[in-house]
């Protein structure tokens, strides 16, 4: 699964064309909204909480290996 993590002030819409392209190649793709962004109901008050929240989401949503790809803040989280 390719996991896409957007940057600061972004949301999953940032990855719309990338998701479409990767999905067409047969890859499983998951674009996540960081806490306090987009449609995420999660909150975070520190960078560590961002990382922990994303890790928990990956544990819940993904089976097997993942490839993390991030932009800006998302790359730091990845």
PDB file of N, CA, C and O in Angstrom:
ATOM      1  N   UNK A   1       0.835  -1.182   0.000  1.00  0.00           N
ATOM      2  CA  UNK A   1       0.000   0.000   0.000  1.00  0.00           C
ATOM      3  C   UNK A   1       0.879   1.245   0.000  1.00  0.00           C
ATOM      4  O   UNK A   1       1.799   1.356   0.810  1.00  0.00           O
ATOM      5  N   UNK A   2       0.595   2.160  -0.889  1.00  0.00           N
ATOM      6  CA  UNK A   2       1.268   3.455  -0.911  1.00  0.00           C
ATOM      7  C   UNK A   2       0.430   4.396  -0.058  1.00  0.00           C
ATOM      8  O   UNK A   2      -0.768   4.570  -0.300  1.00  0.00           O
ATOM      9  N   UNK A   3       1.049   4.977   0.962  1.00  0.00           N
ATOM     10  CA  UNK A   3       0.360   5.891   1.868  1.00  0.00           C
ATOM     11  C   UNK A   3       0.861   7.302   1.593  1.00  0.00           C
ATOM     12  O   UNK A   3       2.067   7.573   1.674  1.00  0.00           O
ATOM     13  N   UNK A   4      -0.064   8.190   1.247  1.00  0.00           N
ATOM     14  CA  UNK A   4       0.259   9.570   0.909  1.00  0.00           C
ATOM     15  C   UNK A   4      -0.147  10.477   2.067  1.00  0.00           C
ATOM     16  O   UNK A   4      -1.287  10.425   2.530  1.00  0.00           O
ATOM     17  N   UNK A   5       0.804  11.298   2.524  1.00  0.00           N
ATOM     18  CA  UNK A   5       0.562  12.186   3.659  1.00  0.00           C
ATOM     19  C   UNK A   5       0.851  13.619   3.207  1.00  0.00           C
ATOM     20  O   UNK A   5       1.973  13.939   2.832  1.00  0.00           O
ATOM     21  N   UNK A   6      -0.174  14.451   3.232  1.00  0.00           N
ATOM     22  CA  UNK A   6      -0.072  15.825   2.729  1.00  0.00           C
ATOM     23  C   UNK A   6       0.733  16.718   3.651  1.00  0.00           C
ATOM     24  O   UNK A   6       1.068  16.362   4.780  1.00  0.00           O
ATOM     25  N   UNK A   7       0.999  17.914   3.171  1.00  0.00           N
ATOM     26  CA  UNK A   7       1.752  18.896   3.932  1.00  0.00           C
ATOM     27  C   UNK A   7       0.875  19.794   4.787  1.00  0.00           C
ATOM     28  O   UNK A   7      -0.348  19.658   4.831  1.00  0.00           O
ATOM     29  N   UNK A   8       1.525  20.726   5.434  1.00  0.00           N
ATOM     30  CA  UNK A   8       0.863  21.684   6.314  1.00  0.00           C
ATOM     31  C   UNK A   8      -0.176  22.472   5.526  1.00  0.00           C
ATOM     32  O   UNK A   8       0.089  22.906   4.410  1.00  0.00           O
ATOM     33  N   UNK A   9      -1.350  22.640   6.080  1.00  0.00           N
ATOM     34  CA  UNK A   9      -2.482  23.364   5.496  1.00  0.00           C
ATOM     35  C   UNK A   9      -3.101  22.636   4.301  1.00  0.00           C
ATOM     36  O   UNK A   9      -3.942  23.181   3.620  1.00  0.00           O
ATOM     37  N   UNK A  10      -2.680  21.399   4.038  1.00  0.00           N
ATOM     38  CA  UNK A  10      -3.251  20.626   2.947  1.00  0.00           C
ATOM     39  C   UNK A  10      -4.306  19.665   3.444  1.00  0.00           C
ATOM     40  O   UNK A  10      -4.697  19.683   4.610  1.00  0.00           O
ATOM     41  N   UNK A  11      -4.762  18.814   2.545  1.00  0.00           N
ATOM     42  CA  UNK A  11      -5.657  17.724   2.896  1.00  0.00           C
ATOM     43  C   UNK A  11      -5.521  16.662   1.810  1.00  0.00           C
ATOM     44  O   UNK A  11      -4.671  16.780   0.925  1.00  0.00           O
ATOM     45  N   UNK A  12      -6.332  15.623   1.887  1.00  0.00           N
ATOM     46  CA  UNK A  12      -6.189  14.521   0.931  1.00  0.00           C
ATOM     47  C   UNK A  12      -6.417  14.959  -0.508  1.00  0.00           C
ATOM     48  O   UNK A  12      -5.917  14.323  -1.427  1.00  0.00           O
ATOM     49  N   UNK A  13      -7.143  16.044  -0.723  1.00  0.00           N
ATOM     50  CA  UNK A  13      -7.366  16.535  -2.088  1.00  0.00           C
ATOM     51  C   UNK A  13      -6.054  16.896  -2.781  1.00  0.00           C
ATOM     52  O   UNK A  13      -5.984  16.891  -4.009  1.00  0.00           O
ATOM     53  N   UNK A  14      -5.022  17.201  -2.007  1.00  0.00           N
ATOM     54  CA  UNK A  14      -3.708  17.504  -2.557  1.00  0.00           C
ATOM     55  C   UNK A  14      -3.213  16.366  -3.453  1.00  0.00           C
ATOM     56  O   UNK A  14      -2.518  16.596  -4.429  1.00  0.00           O
ATOM     57  N   UNK A  15      -3.593  15.155  -3.112  1.00  0.00           N
ATOM     58  CA  UNK A  15      -3.099  13.963  -3.792  1.00  0.00           C
ATOM     59  C   UNK A  15      -4.051  13.413  -4.856  1.00  0.00           C
ATOM     60  O   UNK A  15      -3.821  12.333  -5.395  1.00  0.00           O
ATOM     61  N   UNK A  16      -5.133  14.102  -5.180  1.00  0.00           N
ATOM     62  CA  UNK A  16      -6.172  13.543  -6.052  1.00  0.00           C
ATOM     63  C   UNK A  16      -5.623  12.954  -7.348  1.00  0.00           C
ATOM     64  O   UNK A  16      -5.902  11.797  -7.684  1.00  0.00           O
ATOM     65  N   UNK A  17      -4.833  13.697  -8.084  1.00  0.00           N
ATOM     66  CA  UNK A  17      -4.323  13.168  -9.365  1.00  0.00           C
ATOM     67  C   UNK A  17      -3.298  12.068  -9.142  1.00  0.00           C
ATOM     68  O   UNK A  17      -3.229  11.113  -9.927  1.00  0.00           O
ATOM     69  N   UNK A  18      -2.530  12.152  -8.075  1.00  0.00           N
ATOM     70  CA  UNK A  18      -1.543  11.116  -7.771  1.00  0.00           C
ATOM     71  C   UNK A  18      -2.245   9.806  -7.412  1.00  0.00           C
ATOM     72  O   UNK A  18      -1.829   8.736  -7.860  1.00  0.00           O
ATOM     73  N   UNK A  19      -3.305   9.888  -6.629  1.00  0.00           N
ATOM     74  CA  UNK A  19      -4.081   8.697  -6.269  1.00  0.00           C
ATOM     75  C   UNK A  19      -4.620   8.037  -7.528  1.00  0.00           C
ATOM     76  O   UNK A  19      -4.520   6.817  -7.706  1.00  0.00           O
ATOM     77  N   UNK A  20      -5.191   8.828  -8.416  1.00  0.00           N
ATOM     78  CA  UNK A  20      -5.742   8.288  -9.662  1.00  0.00           C
ATOM     79  C   UNK A  20      -4.675   7.584 -10.480  1.00  0.00           C
ATOM     80  O   UNK A  20      -4.873   6.455 -10.952  1.00  0.00           O
ATOM     81  N   UNK A  21      -3.528   8.211 -10.629  1.00  0.00           N
ATOM     82  CA  UNK A  21      -2.439   7.633 -11.423  1.00  0.00           C
ATOM     83  C   UNK A  21      -1.927   6.339 -10.807  1.00  0.00           C
ATOM     84  O   UNK A  21      -1.757   5.333 -11.509  1.00  0.00           O
ATOM     85  N   UNK A  22      -1.679   6.341  -9.506  1.00  0.00           N
ATOM     86  CA  UNK A  22      -1.154   5.138  -8.852  1.00  0.00           C
ATOM     87  C   UNK A  22      -2.169   4.006  -8.847  1.00  0.00           C
ATOM     88  O   UNK A  22      -1.811   2.841  -9.019  1.00  0.00           O
ATOM     89  N   UNK A  23      -3.434   4.337  -8.647  1.00  0.00           N
ATOM     90  CA  UNK A  23      -4.481   3.318  -8.640  1.00  0.00           C
ATOM     91  C   UNK A  23      -4.588   2.650 -10.010  1.00  0.00           C
ATOM     92  O   UNK A  23      -4.779   1.437 -10.096  1.00  0.00           O
ATOM     93  N   UNK A  24      -4.437   3.423 -11.067  1.00  0.00           N
ATOM     94  CA  UNK A  24      -4.493   2.870 -12.424  1.00  0.00           C
ATOM     95  C   UNK A  24      -3.394   1.839 -12.683  1.00  0.00           C
ATOM     96  O   UNK A  24      -3.553   0.965 -13.522  1.00  0.00           O
ATOM     97  N   UNK A  25      -2.294   1.938 -11.950  1.00  0.00           N
ATOM     98  CA  UNK A  25      -1.198   0.981 -12.127  1.00  0.00           C
ATOM     99  C   UNK A  25      -1.415  -0.288 -11.309  1.00  0.00           C
ATOM    100  O   UNK A  25      -0.608  -1.205 -11.364  1.00  0.00           O
ATOM    101  N   UNK A  26      -2.499  -0.323 -10.545  1.00  0.00           N
ATOM    102  CA  UNK A  26      -2.819  -1.507  -9.759  1.00  0.00           C
ATOM    103  C   UNK A  26      -2.367  -1.454  -8.318  1.00  0.00           C
ATOM    104  O   UNK A  26      -2.537  -2.427  -7.582  1.00  0.00           O
ATOM    105  N   UNK A  27      -1.793  -0.353  -7.899  1.00  0.00           N
ATOM    106  CA  UNK A  27      -1.341  -0.235  -6.511  1.00  0.00           C
ATOM    107  C   UNK A  27      -2.511   0.088  -5.589  1.00  0.00           C
ATOM    108  O   UNK A  27      -3.464   0.763  -5.979  1.00  0.00           O
ATOM    109  N   UNK A  28      -2.419  -0.385  -4.356  1.00  0.00           N
ATOM    110  CA  UNK A  28      -3.341   0.048  -3.297  1.00  0.00           C
ATOM    111  C   UNK A  28      -2.823   1.388  -2.806  1.00  0.00           C
ATOM    112  O   UNK A  28      -1.632   1.522  -2.499  1.00  0.00           O
ATOM    113  N   UNK A  29      -3.697   2.366  -2.710  1.00  0.00           N
ATOM    114  CA  UNK A  29      -3.290   3.711  -2.321  1.00  0.00           C
ATOM    115  C   UNK A  29      -4.197   4.206  -1.202  1.00  0.00           C
ATOM    116  O   UNK A  29      -5.410   4.041  -1.252  1.00  0.00           O
ATOM    117  N   UNK A  30      -3.586   4.823  -0.202  1.00  0.00           N
ATOM    118  CA  UNK A  30      -4.315   5.423   0.901  1.00  0.00           C
ATOM    119  C   UNK A  30      -3.778   6.830   1.103  1.00  0.00           C
ATOM    120  O   UNK A  30      -2.581   7.010   1.321  1.00  0.00           O
ATOM    121  N   UNK A  31      -4.640   7.826   0.990  1.00  0.00           N
ATOM    122  CA  UNK A  31      -4.270   9.206   1.301  1.00  0.00           C
ATOM    123  C   UNK A  31      -4.909   9.549   2.643  1.00  0.00           C
ATOM    124  O   UNK A  31      -6.107   9.380   2.826  1.00  0.00           O
ATOM    125  N   UNK A  32      -4.091   9.987   3.560  1.00  0.00           N
ATOM    126  CA  UNK A  32      -4.561  10.295   4.916  1.00  0.00           C
ATOM    127  C   UNK A  32      -4.652  11.794   5.141  1.00  0.00           C
ATOM    128  O   UNK A  32      -3.804  12.550   4.667  1.00  0.00           O
ATOM    129  N   UNK A  33      -5.666  12.227   5.874  1.00  0.00           N
ATOM    130  CA  UNK A  33      -5.697  13.588   6.388  1.00  0.00           C
ATOM    131  C   UNK A  33      -4.985  13.592   7.732  1.00  0.00           C
ATOM    132  O   UNK A  33      -5.284  12.773   8.608  1.00  0.00           O
ATOM    133  N   UNK A  34      -4.041  14.491   7.886  1.00  0.00           N
ATOM    134  CA  UNK A  34      -3.380  14.642   9.181  1.00  0.00           C
ATOM    135  C   UNK A  34      -4.398  15.143  10.211  1.00  0.00           C
ATOM    136  O   UNK A  34      -5.392  15.783   9.850  1.00  0.00           O
ATOM    137  N   UNK A  35      -4.147  14.880  11.490  1.00  0.00           N
ATOM    138  CA  UNK A  35      -5.018  15.436  12.526  1.00  0.00           C
ATOM    139  C   UNK A  35      -5.133  16.955  12.352  1.00  0.00           C
ATOM    140  O   UNK A  35      -4.167  17.617  11.971  1.00  0.00           O
ATOM    141  N   UNK A  36      -6.320  17.474  12.594  1.00  0.00           N
ATOM    142  CA  UNK A  36      -6.616  18.910  12.483  1.00  0.00           C
ATOM    143  C   UNK A  36      -6.625  19.402  11.040  1.00  0.00           C
ATOM    144  O   UNK A  36      -6.559  20.604  10.790  1.00  0.00           O
ATOM    145  N   UNK A  37      -6.684  18.503  10.076  1.00  0.00           N
ATOM    146  CA  UNK A  37      -6.697  18.871   8.658  1.00  0.00           C
ATOM    147  C   UNK A  37      -7.843  18.153   7.955  1.00  0.00           C
ATOM    148  O   UNK A  37      -8.222  17.053   8.339  1.00  0.00           O
ATOM    149  N   UNK A  38      -8.333  18.758   6.888  1.00  0.00           N
ATOM    150  CA  UNK A  38      -9.319  18.107   6.037  1.00  0.00           C
ATOM    151  C   UNK A  38     -10.494  17.544   6.815  1.00  0.00           C
ATOM    152  O   UNK A  38     -11.081  18.203   7.663  1.00  0.00           O
ATOM    153  N   UNK A  39     -10.796  16.271   6.550  1.00  0.00           N
ATOM    154  CA  UNK A  39     -11.935  15.615   7.184  1.00  0.00           C
ATOM    155  C   UNK A  39     -11.545  14.813   8.427  1.00  0.00           C
ATOM    156  O   UNK A  39     -12.352  14.054   8.954  1.00  0.00           O
ATOM    157  N   UNK A  40     -10.331  14.975   8.910  1.00  0.00           N
ATOM    158  CA  UNK A  40      -9.891  14.232  10.082  1.00  0.00           C
ATOM    159  C   UNK A  40     -10.584  14.738  11.342  1.00  0.00           C
ATOM    160  O   UNK A  40     -10.632  15.941  11.598  1.00  0.00           O
ATOM    161  N   UNK A  41     -11.110  13.798  12.108  1.00  0.00           N
ATOM    162  CA  UNK A  41     -11.726  14.143  13.393  1.00  0.00           C
ATOM    163  C   UNK A  41     -10.689  14.152  14.515  1.00  0.00           C
ATOM    164  O   UNK A  41     -10.975  14.582  15.631  1.00  0.00           O
ATOM    165  N   UNK A  42      -9.484  13.680  14.219  1.00  0.00           N
ATOM    166  CA  UNK A  42      -8.427  13.595  15.230  1.00  0.00           C
ATOM    167  C   UNK A  42      -7.822  14.974  15.486  1.00  0.00           C
ATOM    168  O   UNK A  42      -7.829  15.845  14.627  1.00  0.00           O
ATOM    169  N   UNK A  43      -7.309  15.138  16.674  1.00  0.00           N
ATOM    170  CA  UNK A  43      -6.599  16.373  17.012  1.00  0.00           C
ATOM    171  C   UNK A  43      -5.213  16.013  17.513  1.00  0.00           C
ATOM    172  O   UNK A  43      -4.964  14.889  17.939  1.00  0.00           O
ATOM    173  N   UNK A  44      -4.323  16.979  17.423  1.00  0.00           N
ATOM    174  CA  UNK A  44      -2.957  16.785  17.910  1.00  0.00           C
ATOM    175  C   UNK A  44      -2.417  18.140  18.344  1.00  0.00           C
ATOM    176  O   UNK A  44      -2.670  19.154  17.700  1.00  0.00           O
ATOM    177  N   UNK A  45      -1.659  18.128  19.428  1.00  0.00           N
ATOM    178  CA  UNK A  45      -1.078  19.372  19.922  1.00  0.00           C
ATOM    179  C   UNK A  45       0.445  19.355  19.870  1.00  0.00           C
ATOM    180  O   UNK A  45       1.087  20.293  20.324  1.00  0.00           O
ATOM    181  N   UNK A  46       1.008  18.282  19.305  1.00  0.00           N
ATOM    182  CA  UNK A  46       2.465  18.208  19.166  1.00  0.00           C
ATOM    183  C   UNK A  46       2.806  17.358  17.944  1.00  0.00           C
ATOM    184  O   UNK A  46       1.965  16.598  17.441  1.00  0.00           O
ATOM    185  N   UNK A  47       4.032  17.495  17.488  1.00  0.00           N
ATOM    186  CA  UNK A  47       4.473  16.705  16.349  1.00  0.00           C
ATOM    187  C   UNK A  47       4.414  15.210  16.679  1.00  0.00           C
ATOM    188  O   UNK A  47       3.986  14.399  15.868  1.00  0.00           O
ATOM    189  N   UNK A  48       4.794  14.857  17.877  1.00  0.00           N
ATOM    190  CA  UNK A  48       4.747  13.453  18.296  1.00  0.00           C
ATOM    191  C   UNK A  48       3.342  12.883  18.222  1.00  0.00           C
ATOM    192  O   UNK A  48       3.149  11.729  17.837  1.00  0.00           O
ATOM    193  N   UNK A  49       2.353  13.693  18.564  1.00  0.00           N
ATOM    194  CA  UNK A  49       0.964  13.243  18.475  1.00  0.00           C
ATOM    195  C   UNK A  49       0.548  13.035  17.017  1.00  0.00           C
ATOM    196  O   UNK A  49      -0.212  12.123  16.718  1.00  0.00           O
ATOM    197  N   UNK A  50       1.043  13.890  16.104  1.00  0.00           N
ATOM    198  CA  UNK A  50       0.770  13.681  14.674  1.00  0.00           C
ATOM    199  C   UNK A  50       1.289  12.322  14.235  1.00  0.00           C
ATOM    200  O   UNK A  50       0.586  11.544  13.597  1.00  0.00           O
ATOM    201  N   UNK A  51       2.529  12.044  14.595  1.00  0.00           N
ATOM    202  CA  UNK A  51       3.165  10.780  14.206  1.00  0.00           C
ATOM    203  C   UNK A  51       2.407   9.599  14.811  1.00  0.00           C
ATOM    204  O   UNK A  51       2.109   8.620  14.112  1.00  0.00           O
ATOM    205  N   UNK A  52       2.082   9.680  16.092  1.00  0.00           N
ATOM    206  CA  UNK A  52       1.378   8.582  16.758  1.00  0.00           C
ATOM    207  C   UNK A  52      -0.001   8.340  16.151  1.00  0.00           C
ATOM    208  O   UNK A  52      -0.428   7.190  15.995  1.00  0.00           O
ATOM    209  N   UNK A  53      -0.705   9.410  15.801  1.00  0.00           N
ATOM    210  CA  UNK A  53      -2.035   9.276  15.216  1.00  0.00           C
ATOM    211  C   UNK A  53      -1.964   8.624  13.839  1.00  0.00           C
ATOM    212  O   UNK A  53      -2.763   7.745  13.513  1.00  0.00           O
ATOM    213  N   UNK A  54      -0.997   9.032  13.033  1.00  0.00           N
ATOM    214  CA  UNK A  54      -0.817   8.416  11.708  1.00  0.00           C
ATOM    215  C   UNK A  54      -0.427   6.948  11.866  1.00  0.00           C
ATOM    216  O   UNK A  54      -0.953   6.073  11.172  1.00  0.00           O
ATOM    217  N   UNK A  55       0.470   6.644  12.792  1.00  0.00           N
ATOM    218  CA  UNK A  55       0.875   5.253  13.017  1.00  0.00           C
ATOM    219  C   UNK A  55      -0.317   4.393  13.425  1.00  0.00           C
ATOM    220  O   UNK A  55      -0.475   3.264  12.939  1.00  0.00           O
ATOM    221  N   UNK A  56      -1.166   4.916  14.283  1.00  0.00           N
ATOM    222  CA  UNK A  56      -2.352   4.166  14.709  1.00  0.00           C
ATOM    223  C   UNK A  56      -3.305   3.937  13.539  1.00  0.00           C
ATOM    224  O   UNK A  56      -3.878   2.855  13.401  1.00  0.00           O
ATOM    225  N   UNK A  57      -3.455   4.942  12.687  1.00  0.00           N
ATOM    226  CA  UNK A  57      -4.316   4.789  11.510  1.00  0.00           C
ATOM    227  C   UNK A  57      -3.761   3.727  10.574  1.00  0.00           C
ATOM    228  O   UNK A  57      -4.510   2.905  10.038  1.00  0.00           O
ATOM    229  N   UNK A  58      -2.452   3.714  10.380  1.00  0.00           N
ATOM    230  CA  UNK A  58      -1.840   2.706   9.506  1.00  0.00           C
ATOM    231  C   UNK A  58      -2.013   1.311  10.081  1.00  0.00           C
ATOM    232  O   UNK A  58      -2.288   0.357   9.339  1.00  0.00           O
ATOM    233  N   UNK A  59      -1.863   1.171  11.386  1.00  0.00           N
ATOM    234  CA  UNK A  59      -2.081  -0.137  12.029  1.00  0.00           C
ATOM    235  C   UNK A  59      -3.506  -0.626  11.792  1.00  0.00           C
ATOM    236  O   UNK A  59      -3.736  -1.814  11.594  1.00  0.00           O
ATOM    237  N   UNK A  60      -4.454   0.290  11.808  1.00  0.00           N
ATOM    238  CA  UNK A  60      -5.861  -0.061  11.654  1.00  0.00           C
ATOM    239  C   UNK A  60      -6.242  -0.302  10.190  1.00  0.00           C
ATOM    240  O   UNK A  60      -7.023  -1.208   9.895  1.00  0.00           O
ATOM    241  N   UNK A  61      -5.694   0.488   9.272  1.00  0.00           N
ATOM    242  CA  UNK A  61      -6.163   0.484   7.890  1.00  0.00           C
ATOM    243  C   UNK A  61      -5.330  -0.338   6.911  1.00  0.00           C
ATOM    244  O   UNK A  61      -5.812  -0.665   5.824  1.00  0.00           O
ATOM    245  N   UNK A  62      -4.089  -0.649   7.256  1.00  0.00           N
ATOM    246  CA  UNK A  62      -3.194  -1.299   6.296  1.00  0.00           C
ATOM    247  C   UNK A  62      -2.736  -2.659   6.801  1.00  0.00           C
ATOM    248  O   UNK A  62      -2.404  -2.816   7.976  1.00  0.00           O
ATOM    249  N   UNK A  63      -2.691  -3.578   5.874  1.00  0.00           N
ATOM    250  CA  UNK A  63      -2.121  -4.897   6.168  1.00  0.00           C
ATOM    251  C   UNK A  63      -0.907  -5.079   5.294  1.00  0.00           C
ATOM    252  O   UNK A  63      -0.928  -4.762   4.117  1.00  0.00           O
ATOM    253  N   UNK A  64       0.134  -5.614   5.863  1.00  0.00           N
ATOM    254  CA  UNK A  64       1.351  -5.819   5.098  1.00  0.00           C
ATOM    255  C   UNK A  64       2.182  -4.557   5.006  1.00  0.00           C
ATOM    256  O   UNK A  64       1.917  -3.564   5.679  1.00  0.00           O
ATOM    257  N   UNK A  65       3.201  -4.607   4.160  1.00  0.00           N
ATOM    258  CA  UNK A  65       4.124  -3.468   4.061  1.00  0.00           C
ATOM    259  C   UNK A  65       3.459  -2.237   3.453  1.00  0.00           C
ATOM    260  O   UNK A  65       2.510  -2.352   2.682  1.00  0.00           O
ATOM    261  N   UNK A  66       3.976  -1.080   3.838  1.00  0.00           N
ATOM    262  CA  UNK A  66       3.508   0.187   3.277  1.00  0.00           C
ATOM    263  C   UNK A  66       4.701   0.980   2.774  1.00  0.00           C
ATOM    264  O   UNK A  66       5.823   0.816   3.258  1.00  0.00           O
ATOM    265  N   UNK A  67       4.440   1.818   1.796  1.00  0.00           N
ATOM    266  CA  UNK A  67       5.412   2.782   1.300  1.00  0.00           C
ATOM    267  C   UNK A  67       4.861   4.149   1.643  1.00  0.00           C
ATOM    268  O   UNK A  67       3.762   4.510   1.200  1.00  0.00           O
ATOM    269  N   UNK A  68       5.589   4.897   2.476  1.00  0.00           N
ATOM    270  CA  UNK A  68       5.128   6.206   2.897  1.00  0.00           C
ATOM    271  C   UNK A  68       5.688   7.277   1.973  1.00  0.00           C
ATOM    272  O   UNK A  68       6.877   7.280   1.682  1.00  0.00           O
ATOM    273  N   UNK A  69       4.814   8.159   1.524  1.00  0.00           N
ATOM    274  CA  UNK A  69       5.222   9.297   0.700  1.00  0.00           C
ATOM    275  C   UNK A  69       4.575  10.534   1.275  1.00  0.00           C
ATOM    276  O   UNK A  69       3.366  10.563   1.498  1.00  0.00           O
ATOM    277  N   UNK A  70       5.367  11.543   1.534  1.00  0.00           N
ATOM    278  CA  UNK A  70       4.828  12.744   2.136  1.00  0.00           C
ATOM    279  C   UNK A  70       5.314  14.002   1.453  1.00  0.00           C
ATOM    280  O   UNK A  70       6.330  13.998   0.757  1.00  0.00           O
ATOM    281  N   UNK A  71       4.573  15.068   1.675  1.00  0.00           N
ATOM    282  CA  UNK A  71       4.930  16.380   1.172  1.00  0.00           C
ATOM    283  C   UNK A  71       5.025  17.326   2.355  1.00  0.00           C
ATOM    284  O   UNK A  71       4.139  17.344   3.215  1.00  0.00           O
ATOM    285  N   UNK A  72       6.097  18.094   2.424  1.00  0.00           N
ATOM    286  CA  UNK A  72       6.245  19.107   3.460  1.00  0.00           C
ATOM    287  C   UNK A  72       6.120  18.461   4.851  1.00  0.00           C
ATOM    288  O   UNK A  72       6.869  17.532   5.161  1.00  0.00           O
ATOM    289  N   UNK A  73       5.186  18.897   5.669  1.00  0.00           N
ATOM    290  CA  UNK A  73       5.001  18.325   6.998  1.00  0.00           C
ATOM    291  C   UNK A  73       4.734  16.821   6.917  1.00  0.00           C
ATOM    292  O   UNK A  73       5.196  16.047   7.755  1.00  0.00           O
ATOM    293  N   UNK A  74       4.018  16.407   5.885  1.00  0.00           N
ATOM    294  CA  UNK A  74       3.742  14.983   5.703  1.00  0.00           C
ATOM    295  C   UNK A  74       4.992  14.147   5.526  1.00  0.00           C
ATOM    296  O   UNK A  74       5.051  12.997   5.976  1.00  0.00           O
ATOM    297  N   UNK A  75       6.019  14.712   4.909  1.00  0.00           N
ATOM    298  CA  UNK A  75       7.266  13.952   4.759  1.00  0.00           C
ATOM    299  C   UNK A  75       7.970  13.802   6.102  1.00  0.00           C
ATOM    300  O   UNK A  75       8.571  12.752   6.368  1.00  0.00           O
ATOM    301  N   UNK A  76       7.875  14.799   6.948  1.00  0.00           N
ATOM    302  CA  UNK A  76       8.451  14.682   8.291  1.00  0.00           C
ATOM    303  C   UNK A  76       7.706  13.614   9.100  1.00  0.00           C
ATOM    304  O   UNK A  76       8.323  12.829   9.813  1.00  0.00           O
ATOM    305  N   UNK A  77       6.397  13.581   8.975  1.00  0.00           N
ATOM    306  CA  UNK A  77       5.593  12.575   9.671  1.00  0.00           C
ATOM    307  C   UNK A  77       5.943  11.180   9.133  1.00  0.00           C
ATOM    308  O   UNK A  77       6.099  10.235   9.893  1.00  0.00           O
ATOM    309  N   UNK A  78       6.072  11.068   7.819  1.00  0.00           N
ATOM    310  CA  UNK A  78       6.421   9.779   7.201  1.00  0.00           C
ATOM    311  C   UNK A  78       7.760   9.304   7.692  1.00  0.00           C
ATOM    312  O   UNK A  78       7.962   8.129   7.972  1.00  0.00           O
TER     313      UNK A  78
END
